[in-house]
Short mmCIF file of C-alpha atoms in Angstrom, two decimals:
data_model
loop_
_atom_site.label_atom_id
_atom_site.label_comp_id
_atom_site.label_asym_id
_atom_site.label_seq_id
_atom_site.Cartn_x
_atom_site.Cartn_y
_atom_site.Cartn_z
CA ASN A 1 30.08 33.54 -17.54
CA ALA A 2 31.95 30.19 -18.30
CA GLY A 3 33.06 28.72 -14.73
CA VAL A 4 35.75 26.64 -14.53
CA THR A 5 37.10 25.24 -17.52
CA GLN A 6 39.60 23.31 -18.36
CA THR A 7 41.51 22.25 -21.28
CA PRO A 8 42.87 19.95 -23.02
CA LYS A 9 38.93 16.61 -22.54
CA PHE A 10 40.64 14.09 -23.62
CA GLN A 11 44.47 12.98 -24.10
CA VAL A 12 46.42 9.39 -24.43
CA LEU A 13 49.94 9.82 -23.89
CA LYS A 14 52.80 7.82 -23.24
CA THR A 15 54.35 6.12 -21.02
CA GLY A 16 57.22 8.84 -19.57
CA GLN A 17 55.79 11.89 -21.60
CA SER A 18 55.03 15.28 -19.57
CA MET A 19 52.03 17.24 -19.88
CA THR A 20 49.87 20.41 -18.51
CA LEU A 21 46.68 20.50 -17.79
CA GLN A 22 45.02 24.63 -16.99
CA CYS A 23 42.42 24.99 -15.56
CA ALA A 24 41.46 28.96 -15.42
CA GLN A 25 38.40 30.24 -13.04
CA ASP A 26 36.23 33.67 -13.91
CA MET A 27 34.19 33.40 -10.54
CA ASN A 28 36.79 35.55 -9.42
CA HIS A 29 37.55 33.25 -6.72
CA ASN A 30 40.70 32.50 -4.25
CA SER A 31 40.85 29.18 -3.92
CA MET A 32 41.18 26.47 -6.82
CA TYR A 33 41.90 22.73 -6.26
CA TRP A 34 42.59 19.43 -8.14
CA TYR A 35 41.10 16.35 -8.40
CA ARG A 36 41.20 12.86 -10.10
CA GLN A 37 37.85 10.24 -9.91
CA ASP A 38 38.43 6.81 -10.74
CA PRO A 39 35.97 3.83 -10.71
CA GLY A 40 34.70 2.77 -7.49
CA MET A 41 37.22 5.48 -6.15
CA GLY A 42 35.51 8.47 -5.55
CA LEU A 43 37.31 12.14 -5.87
CA ARG A 44 40.73 12.74 -4.52
CA LEU A 45 42.23 15.27 -3.57
CA ILE A 46 46.11 16.13 -5.86
CA TYR A 47 46.65 19.56 -4.67
CA TYR A 48 45.51 22.51 -3.84
CA SER A 49 45.54 27.05 -4.18
CA ALA A 50 43.70 28.17 -0.62
CA SER A 51 45.22 31.79 -2.55
CA GLU A 52 47.15 32.93 -4.94
CA GLY A 53 50.48 31.91 -4.25
CA THR A 54 50.16 29.71 -2.67
CA THR A 55 49.57 26.13 -3.53
CA ASP A 56 49.49 22.01 -0.59
CA LYS A 57 49.62 18.84 -1.11
CA GLY A 58 46.33 16.83 -0.73
CA GLU A 59 45.86 13.37 -0.64
CA VAL A 60 47.61 12.55 -3.16
CA PRO A 61 50.31 14.83 -4.65
CA ASN A 62 52.68 11.85 -5.76
CA GLY A 63 53.80 12.94 -9.96
CA TYR A 64 52.23 15.90 -9.60
CA ASN A 65 53.63 19.56 -8.90
CA VAL A 66 51.11 22.06 -9.78
CA SER A 67 51.95 26.00 -9.72
CA ARG A 68 49.18 28.52 -9.15
CA LEU A 69 49.83 31.67 -12.25
CA ASN A 70 47.97 34.40 -11.35
CA LYS A 71 44.51 34.56 -8.86
CA ARG A 72 42.26 32.32 -12.45
CA GLU A 73 44.12 30.07 -13.67
CA PHE A 74 45.86 26.23 -11.58
CA SER A 75 47.87 23.92 -14.13
CA LEU A 76 49.26 20.94 -13.00
CA ARG A 77 51.77 19.11 -14.67
CA LEU A 78 52.80 15.50 -14.49
CA GLU A 79 56.15 15.58 -15.06
CA SER A 80 56.80 11.63 -16.41
CA ALA A 81 53.35 9.70 -16.65
CA ALA A 82 52.01 6.50 -15.32
CA PRO A 83 49.45 4.21 -16.33
CA SER A 84 48.82 4.43 -13.00
CA GLN A 85 48.09 8.44 -13.97
CA THR A 86 45.05 7.11 -15.94
CA SER A 87 42.03 9.15 -14.89
CA VAL A 88 39.76 11.86 -14.77
CA TYR A 89 40.22 14.71 -13.63
CA PHE A 90 39.18 18.16 -12.59
CA CYS A 91 39.89 21.68 -11.29
CA ALA A 92 37.85 22.74 -8.97
CA SER A 93 36.80 26.44 -7.78
CA SER A 94 35.85 27.99 -3.77
CA LEU A 95 35.64 31.93 -2.92
CA LEU A 96 37.29 31.15 0.37
CA ALA A 97 39.13 27.90 0.97
CA GLY A 98 36.74 27.29 4.61
CA SER A 99 34.26 25.42 5.89
CA TYR A 100 31.53 27.36 3.88
CA ASN A 101 31.81 27.15 0.38
CA GLU A 102 30.21 25.17 -2.13
CA GLN A 103 32.92 24.73 -4.57
CA PHE A 104 32.58 24.59 -8.72
CA PHE A 105 33.30 21.77 -10.77
CA GLY A 106 35.39 21.95 -14.09
CA PRO A 107 34.45 19.85 -16.86
CA GLY A 108 36.69 17.73 -16.13
CA THR A 109 40.28 15.92 -18.86
CA ARG A 110 39.85 12.24 -19.54
CA LEU A 111 43.74 11.25 -19.67
CA THR A 112 45.34 8.18 -21.23
CA VAL A 113 48.69 6.63 -20.08
CA LEU A 114 50.07 4.26 -22.23
CA ASP B 1 41.77 4.37 5.28
CA GLN B 2 37.86 5.63 4.38
CA GLN B 3 36.35 8.56 6.50
CA VAL B 4 34.03 8.97 4.32
CA LYS B 5 31.75 5.84 3.29
CA GLN B 6 28.91 5.38 0.97
CA ASN B 7 27.91 2.14 0.70
CA SER B 8 25.32 2.08 -1.61
CA PRO B 9 26.72 1.14 -5.02
CA SER B 10 24.07 1.79 -6.75
CA LEU B 11 20.22 2.34 -5.72
CA SER B 12 17.25 2.64 -8.60
CA VAL B 13 14.52 3.43 -7.37
CA GLN B 14 10.15 3.63 -9.58
CA GLU B 15 9.82 7.90 -10.55
CA GLY B 16 7.81 9.30 -7.55
CA ARG B 17 8.52 8.52 -5.27
CA ILE B 18 11.63 8.82 -2.27
CA SER B 19 15.15 8.16 -3.09
CA ILE B 20 16.84 7.89 0.08
CA LEU B 21 20.92 7.85 -0.07
CA ASN B 22 23.20 7.62 2.10
CA CYS B 23 26.76 8.32 4.59
CA ASP B 24 28.59 7.72 6.91
CA TYR B 25 31.63 9.35 8.50
CA THR B 26 34.38 8.64 10.95
CA ASN B 27 35.97 11.59 11.90
CA SER B 28 34.32 13.51 14.64
CA MET B 29 36.44 16.88 13.44
CA PHE B 30 34.44 17.21 9.83
CA ASP B 31 32.07 20.47 10.48
CA TYR B 32 30.12 21.13 7.03
CA PHE B 33 28.43 18.26 5.49
CA LEU B 34 27.88 18.76 1.35
CA TRP B 35 26.21 16.42 -1.60
CA TYR B 36 27.33 17.03 -4.65
CA LYS B 37 25.40 15.98 -8.62
CA LYS B 38 27.09 14.55 -11.27
CA TYR B 39 26.47 13.08 -14.78
CA PRO B 40 28.89 11.71 -17.20
CA ALA B 41 30.85 13.86 -18.95
CA GLU B 42 30.41 16.42 -17.01
CA GLY B 43 31.94 17.78 -13.73
CA PRO B 44 30.52 17.22 -10.18
CA THR B 45 27.93 19.79 -8.80
CA PHE B 46 26.66 21.39 -5.33
CA LEU B 47 23.65 20.13 -4.74
CA ILE B 48 23.07 20.54 -1.18
CA SER B 49 24.78 20.96 2.69
CA ILE B 50 24.67 20.56 6.15
CA SER B 51 26.53 22.17 8.99
CA SER B 52 27.27 19.58 12.63
CA ILE B 53 25.17 21.62 14.24
CA LYS B 54 21.85 21.44 12.28
CA ASP B 55 20.58 18.14 11.31
CA LYS B 56 18.35 18.57 9.03
CA ASN B 57 18.35 20.81 5.35
CA GLU B 58 16.54 21.24 2.85
CA ASP B 59 15.70 22.95 0.21
CA GLY B 60 12.63 21.95 -2.33
CA ARG B 61 13.28 18.06 -2.81
CA PHE B 62 15.67 17.72 -1.59
CA THR B 63 16.78 17.23 2.19
CA VAL B 64 19.10 15.87 4.13
CA PHE B 65 19.72 14.80 7.30
CA LEU B 66 22.78 14.68 9.70
CA ASN B 67 22.81 12.34 13.25
CA LYS B 68 25.97 13.58 14.81
CA SER B 69 25.71 10.89 17.37
CA ALA B 70 25.71 7.73 14.94
CA LYS B 71 28.41 9.91 12.30
CA HIS B 72 25.56 9.37 9.77
CA LEU B 73 24.06 11.47 7.30
CA SER B 74 21.60 10.44 4.13
CA LEU B 75 19.56 12.66 1.19
CA HIS B 76 16.01 12.44 0.16
CA ILE B 77 14.68 13.03 -2.99
CA VAL B 78 10.93 13.08 -2.71
CA PRO B 79 9.42 13.30 -5.13
CA SER B 80 12.12 11.25 -7.78
CA GLN B 81 12.45 12.71 -11.36
CA PRO B 82 14.48 11.32 -14.56
CA GLY B 83 16.54 14.32 -13.87
CA ASP B 84 17.30 12.79 -10.52
CA SER B 85 19.73 9.92 -12.09
CA ALA B 86 23.46 10.73 -11.86
CA VAL B 87 25.84 9.47 -9.12
CA TYR B 88 25.89 11.16 -5.84
CA PHE B 89 28.71 12.16 -3.92
CA CYS B 90 28.98 13.03 0.34
CA ALA B 91 31.45 14.46 1.42
CA ALA B 92 32.63 16.12 4.12
CA ARG B 93 34.62 18.92 5.19
CA ASP B 94 37.71 19.50 8.21
CA ASP B 95 40.62 21.62 6.97
CA LYS B 96 39.28 19.84 3.04
CA ILE B 97 36.59 18.42 1.68
CA ILE B 98 36.69 14.54 1.41
CA PHE B 99 34.65 12.85 -1.05
CA GLY B 100 33.31 9.35 -0.33
CA LYS B 101 33.20 7.21 -3.34
CA GLY B 102 29.63 8.17 -4.97
CA THR B 103 25.92 6.27 -5.36
CA ARG B 104 24.59 5.47 -8.91
CA LEU B 105 20.93 6.59 -8.71
CA HIS B 106 18.92 5.34 -10.56
CA ILE B 107 15.90 6.29 -11.91
CA LEU B 108 12.85 3.55 -13.17
CA PRO B 109 10.32 5.67 -15.23
#
């Protein structure tokens, strides 16, 4: 069991470039999430997918799009990267979206936008 | 407006002593609280949780206490070990999980 995997681990972009962060889980979880972590800001939810075929905005969705490709995969796209999107991005999954389901996190993608 | 607050950015504790990490929240609709631990260059890992209907939950060296009237919870680690040095995030949920900013715990030899 690999758990939650993320690619790439590191990425440097120029302002205006686009890229897609990939996330996959092999735990047969229904719900998946994208967070960003900035110094002194904790983890902030960007988008989540409660189940296959659904996506919803989180706390900081502007500048991002997501795709729940299938039950295993949930991708995050930056259409036109900005320096403010420099951050560490974490993907997570949980069995269900309800209250009593812990989230399992991937190792993160460190993104720098110049 | 922060709904989950960890007011201590860092904490240093002697090995073998008790570590107490604190967390305050503002939303009375939160029904479940969690603590996550994070090492550098890794994703957060779930540590312990507590339902709003309880006031204590214990798992080995880790105990979480919830005081609903004060909207306060705390994580106790006894005894503290070197491997406990990490960033600890408090989190709370109603329909989504809201994370605090984290507290960096240093266990001193």
